[in-house]
N, CA, C and O of each residue as an XYZ file, in Angstrom:
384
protein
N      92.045    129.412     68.293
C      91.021    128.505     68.757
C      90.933    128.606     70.277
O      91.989    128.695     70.903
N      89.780    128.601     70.920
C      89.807    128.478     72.274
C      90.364    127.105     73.257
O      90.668    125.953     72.947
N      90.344    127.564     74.081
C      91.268    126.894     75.320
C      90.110    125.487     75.637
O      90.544    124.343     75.502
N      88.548    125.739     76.085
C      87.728    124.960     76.262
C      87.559    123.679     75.390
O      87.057    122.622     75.771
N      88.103    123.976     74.055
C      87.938    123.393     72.840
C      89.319    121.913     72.684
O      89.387    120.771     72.228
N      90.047    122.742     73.279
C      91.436    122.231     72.893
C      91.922    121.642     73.337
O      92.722    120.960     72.697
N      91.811    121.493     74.591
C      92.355    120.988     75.746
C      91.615    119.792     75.851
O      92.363    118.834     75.658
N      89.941    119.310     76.178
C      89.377    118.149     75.844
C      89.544    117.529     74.861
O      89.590    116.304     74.741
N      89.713    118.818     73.603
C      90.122    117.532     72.391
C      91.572    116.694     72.831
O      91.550    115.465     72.895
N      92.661    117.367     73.087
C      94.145    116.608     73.184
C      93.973    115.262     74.366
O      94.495    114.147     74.336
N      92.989    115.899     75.425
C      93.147    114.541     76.350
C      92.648    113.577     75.570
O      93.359    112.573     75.601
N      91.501    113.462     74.732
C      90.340    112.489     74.099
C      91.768    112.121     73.258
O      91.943    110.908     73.141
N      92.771    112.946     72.680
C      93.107    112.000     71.902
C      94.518    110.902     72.498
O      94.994    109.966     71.855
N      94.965    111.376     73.915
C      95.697    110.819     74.176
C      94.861    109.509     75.059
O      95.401    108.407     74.965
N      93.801    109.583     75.754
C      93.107    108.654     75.607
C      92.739    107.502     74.652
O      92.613    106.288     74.813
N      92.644    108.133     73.852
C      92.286    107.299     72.554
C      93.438    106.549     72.182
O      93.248    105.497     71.570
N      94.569    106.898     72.439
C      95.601    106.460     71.997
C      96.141    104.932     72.874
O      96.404    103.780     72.527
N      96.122    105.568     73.952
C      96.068    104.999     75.350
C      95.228    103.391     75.231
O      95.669    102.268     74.985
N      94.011    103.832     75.492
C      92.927    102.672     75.288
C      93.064    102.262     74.009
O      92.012    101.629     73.915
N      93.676    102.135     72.767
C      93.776    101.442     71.716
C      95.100    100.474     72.402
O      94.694     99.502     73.040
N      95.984    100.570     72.362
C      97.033    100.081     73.188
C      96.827     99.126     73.934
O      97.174     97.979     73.653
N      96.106     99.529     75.220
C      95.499     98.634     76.334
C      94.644     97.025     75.719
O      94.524     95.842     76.039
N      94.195     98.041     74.610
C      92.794     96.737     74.174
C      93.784     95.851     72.873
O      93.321     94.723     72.704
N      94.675     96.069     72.213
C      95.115     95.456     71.378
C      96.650     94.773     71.740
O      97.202     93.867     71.115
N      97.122     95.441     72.854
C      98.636     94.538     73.220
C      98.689     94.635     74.619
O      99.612     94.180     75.294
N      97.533     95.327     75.139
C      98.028     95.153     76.670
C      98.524     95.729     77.785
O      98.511     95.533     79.001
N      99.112     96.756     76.749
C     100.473     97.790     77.076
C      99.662     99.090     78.254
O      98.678     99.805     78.065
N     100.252     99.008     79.021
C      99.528    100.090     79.932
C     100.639    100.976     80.483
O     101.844    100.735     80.545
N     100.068    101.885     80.809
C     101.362    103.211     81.254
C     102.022    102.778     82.218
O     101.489    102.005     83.014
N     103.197    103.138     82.350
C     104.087    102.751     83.069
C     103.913    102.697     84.866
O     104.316    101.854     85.667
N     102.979    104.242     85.114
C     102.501    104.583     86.325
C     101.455    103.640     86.826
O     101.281    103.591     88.043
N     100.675    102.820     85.972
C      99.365    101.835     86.074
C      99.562    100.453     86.100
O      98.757     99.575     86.413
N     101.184    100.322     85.592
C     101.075     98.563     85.216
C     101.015     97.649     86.725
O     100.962     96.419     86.724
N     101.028     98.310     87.727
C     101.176     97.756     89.271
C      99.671     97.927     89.333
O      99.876     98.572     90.361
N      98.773     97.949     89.247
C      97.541     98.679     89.396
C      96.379     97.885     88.515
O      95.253     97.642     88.947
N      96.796     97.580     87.391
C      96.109     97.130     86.566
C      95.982     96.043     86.658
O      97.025     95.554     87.092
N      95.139     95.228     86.459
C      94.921     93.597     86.378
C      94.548     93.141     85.182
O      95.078     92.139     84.701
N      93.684     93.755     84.619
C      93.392     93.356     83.865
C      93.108     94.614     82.443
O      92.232     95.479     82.477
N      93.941     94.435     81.468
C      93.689     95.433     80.233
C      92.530     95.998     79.988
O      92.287     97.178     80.244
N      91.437     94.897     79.281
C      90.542     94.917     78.210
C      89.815     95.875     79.265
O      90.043     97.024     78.888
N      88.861     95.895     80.691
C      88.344     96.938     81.113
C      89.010     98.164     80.909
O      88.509     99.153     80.373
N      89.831     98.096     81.228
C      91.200     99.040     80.989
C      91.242     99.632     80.159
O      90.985    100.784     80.507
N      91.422     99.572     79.172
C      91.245    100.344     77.776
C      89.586    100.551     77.218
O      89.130    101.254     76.316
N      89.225    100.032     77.750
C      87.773    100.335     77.556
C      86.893    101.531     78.316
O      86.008    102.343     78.045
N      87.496    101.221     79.148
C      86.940    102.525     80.370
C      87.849    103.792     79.823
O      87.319    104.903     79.799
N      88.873    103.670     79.493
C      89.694    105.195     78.511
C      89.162    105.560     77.426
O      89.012    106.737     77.100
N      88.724    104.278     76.558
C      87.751    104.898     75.537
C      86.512    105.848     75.794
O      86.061    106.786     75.137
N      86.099    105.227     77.068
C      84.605    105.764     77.565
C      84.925    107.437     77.509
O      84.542    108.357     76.786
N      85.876    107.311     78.719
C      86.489    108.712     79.115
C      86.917    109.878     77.723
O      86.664    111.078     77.619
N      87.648    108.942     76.785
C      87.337    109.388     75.742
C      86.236    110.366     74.633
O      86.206    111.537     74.257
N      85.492    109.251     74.419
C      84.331    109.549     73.491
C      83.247    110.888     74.891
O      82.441    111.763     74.576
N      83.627    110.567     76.053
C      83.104    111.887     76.945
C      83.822    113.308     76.682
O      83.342    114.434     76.805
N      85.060    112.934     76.299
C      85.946    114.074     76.273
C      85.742    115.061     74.785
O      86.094    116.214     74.535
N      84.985    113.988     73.939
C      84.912    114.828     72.583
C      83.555    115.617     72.558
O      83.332    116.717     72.054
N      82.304    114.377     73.549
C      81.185    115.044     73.557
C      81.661    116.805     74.122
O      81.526    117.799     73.408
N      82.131    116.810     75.326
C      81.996    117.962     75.922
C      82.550    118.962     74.996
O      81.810    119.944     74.933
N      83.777    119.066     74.130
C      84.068    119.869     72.883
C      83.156    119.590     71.997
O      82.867    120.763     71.759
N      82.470    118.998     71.318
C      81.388    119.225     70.675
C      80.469    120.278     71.289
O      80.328    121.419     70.849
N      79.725    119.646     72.596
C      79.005    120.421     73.448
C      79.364    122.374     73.102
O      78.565    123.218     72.696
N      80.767    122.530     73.442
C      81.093    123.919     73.740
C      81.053    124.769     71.837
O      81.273    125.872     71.337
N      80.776    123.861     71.543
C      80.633    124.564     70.007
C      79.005    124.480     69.231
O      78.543    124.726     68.117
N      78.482    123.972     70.583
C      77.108    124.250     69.687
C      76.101    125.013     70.464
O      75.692    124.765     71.598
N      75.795    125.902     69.734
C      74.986    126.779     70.546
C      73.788    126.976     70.739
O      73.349    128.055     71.139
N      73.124    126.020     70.499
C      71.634    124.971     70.863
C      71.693    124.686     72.092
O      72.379    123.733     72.463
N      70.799    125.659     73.202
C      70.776    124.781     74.302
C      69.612    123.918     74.593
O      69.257    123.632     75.736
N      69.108    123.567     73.647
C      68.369    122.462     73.380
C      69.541    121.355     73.424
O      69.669    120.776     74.502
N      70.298    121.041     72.512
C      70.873    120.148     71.482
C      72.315    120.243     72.704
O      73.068    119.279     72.839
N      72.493    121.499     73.472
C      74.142    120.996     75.052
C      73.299    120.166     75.747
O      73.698    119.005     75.840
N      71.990    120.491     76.386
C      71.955    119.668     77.468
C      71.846    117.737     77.818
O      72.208    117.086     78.798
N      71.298    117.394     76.739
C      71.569    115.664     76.445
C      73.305    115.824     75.827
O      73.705    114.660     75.863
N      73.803    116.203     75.599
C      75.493    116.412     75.627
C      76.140    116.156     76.687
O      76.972    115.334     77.071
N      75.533    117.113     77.117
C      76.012    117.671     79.087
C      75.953    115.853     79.431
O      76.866    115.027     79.464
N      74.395    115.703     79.662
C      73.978    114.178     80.071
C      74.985    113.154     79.545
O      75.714    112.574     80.350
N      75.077    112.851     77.971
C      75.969    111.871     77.825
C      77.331    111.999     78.163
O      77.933    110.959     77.893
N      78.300    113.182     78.819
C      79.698    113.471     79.244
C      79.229    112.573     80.080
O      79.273    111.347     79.975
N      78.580    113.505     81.277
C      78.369    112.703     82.585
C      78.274    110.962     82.629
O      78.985    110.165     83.242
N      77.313    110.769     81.885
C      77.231    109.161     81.805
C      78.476    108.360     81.312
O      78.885    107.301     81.788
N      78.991    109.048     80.290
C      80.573    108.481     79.777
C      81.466    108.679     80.679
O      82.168    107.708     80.962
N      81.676    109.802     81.298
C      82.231    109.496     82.522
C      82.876    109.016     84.116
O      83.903    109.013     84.794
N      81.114    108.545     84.114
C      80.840    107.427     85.364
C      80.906    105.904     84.859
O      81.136    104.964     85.620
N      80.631    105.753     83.205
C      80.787    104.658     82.863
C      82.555    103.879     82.455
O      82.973    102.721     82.443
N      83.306    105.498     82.114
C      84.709    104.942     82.194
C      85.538    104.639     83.465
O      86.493    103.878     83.618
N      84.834    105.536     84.419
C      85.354    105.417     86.141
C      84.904    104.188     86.600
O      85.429    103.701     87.601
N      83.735    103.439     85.838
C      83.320    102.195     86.375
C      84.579    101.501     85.973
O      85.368    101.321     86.900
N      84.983    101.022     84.660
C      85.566     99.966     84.315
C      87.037    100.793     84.583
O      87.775     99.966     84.047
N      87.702    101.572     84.923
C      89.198    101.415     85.537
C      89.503    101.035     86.674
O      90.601    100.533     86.917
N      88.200    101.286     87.918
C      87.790    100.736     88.830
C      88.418     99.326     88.962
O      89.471     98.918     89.451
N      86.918     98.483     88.071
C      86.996     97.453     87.740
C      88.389     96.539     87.166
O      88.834     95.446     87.518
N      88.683     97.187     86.484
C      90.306     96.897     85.469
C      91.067     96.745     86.698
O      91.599     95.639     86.790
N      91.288     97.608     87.754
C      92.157     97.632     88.820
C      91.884     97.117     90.034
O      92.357     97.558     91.081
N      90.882     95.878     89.913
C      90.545     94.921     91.037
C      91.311     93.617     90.494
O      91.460     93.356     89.301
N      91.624     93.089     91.230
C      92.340     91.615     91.111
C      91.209     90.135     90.560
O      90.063     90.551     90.734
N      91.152     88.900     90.089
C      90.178     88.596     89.796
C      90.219     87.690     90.923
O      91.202     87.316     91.563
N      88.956     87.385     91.071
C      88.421     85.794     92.298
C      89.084     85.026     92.695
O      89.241     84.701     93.872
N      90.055     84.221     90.867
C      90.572     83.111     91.115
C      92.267     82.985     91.156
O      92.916     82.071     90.647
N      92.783     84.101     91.867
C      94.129     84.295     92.224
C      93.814     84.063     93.567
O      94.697     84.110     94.424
């Protein structure tokens, strides 16, 4: 199997793994728990990053370049939309 293929799939799934975690107990990586404020963005924005990470292996297996380029588009957008909320996750809130 190719390298392009494989490699987005394993991050998507350690993501996936990751952001299930975050959103159901909280639990955040060890390197992030100083960082993090708050989970639920948190694991949500990994999902994002996620479901971007499978588009783009999907993407590299279809050979419609009709049918890559709104692919291409939704990585990108899943991507800026998971960078939004870890962002976010890793701001402190108002009322501290």
């Amino acid at each position: 199997m190719d390298w392009y293929v494989v490699i987005p799939s394993a991050l998507a799934l350690l993501l996936v793994l990751s952001g299930v975690a975050a959103l159901r107990t909280g639990w955040i990586v060890s390197w992030q728990r100083r960082r993090v404020f708050r989970p639920a963005p948190y694991g949500w924005g990994q999902l994002a990053i996620a479901t971007a990470f499978v588009l783009q292996a999907v993407g590299q297996l279809v050979g419609d370049r009709a049918t890559r380029a709104p692919l291409g588009v939704a990585v990108v957008l899943g991507l800026l939309g998971g960078l939004v909320l870890l962002v976010l996750a890793q701001r402190p809130r108002q009322d501290r």
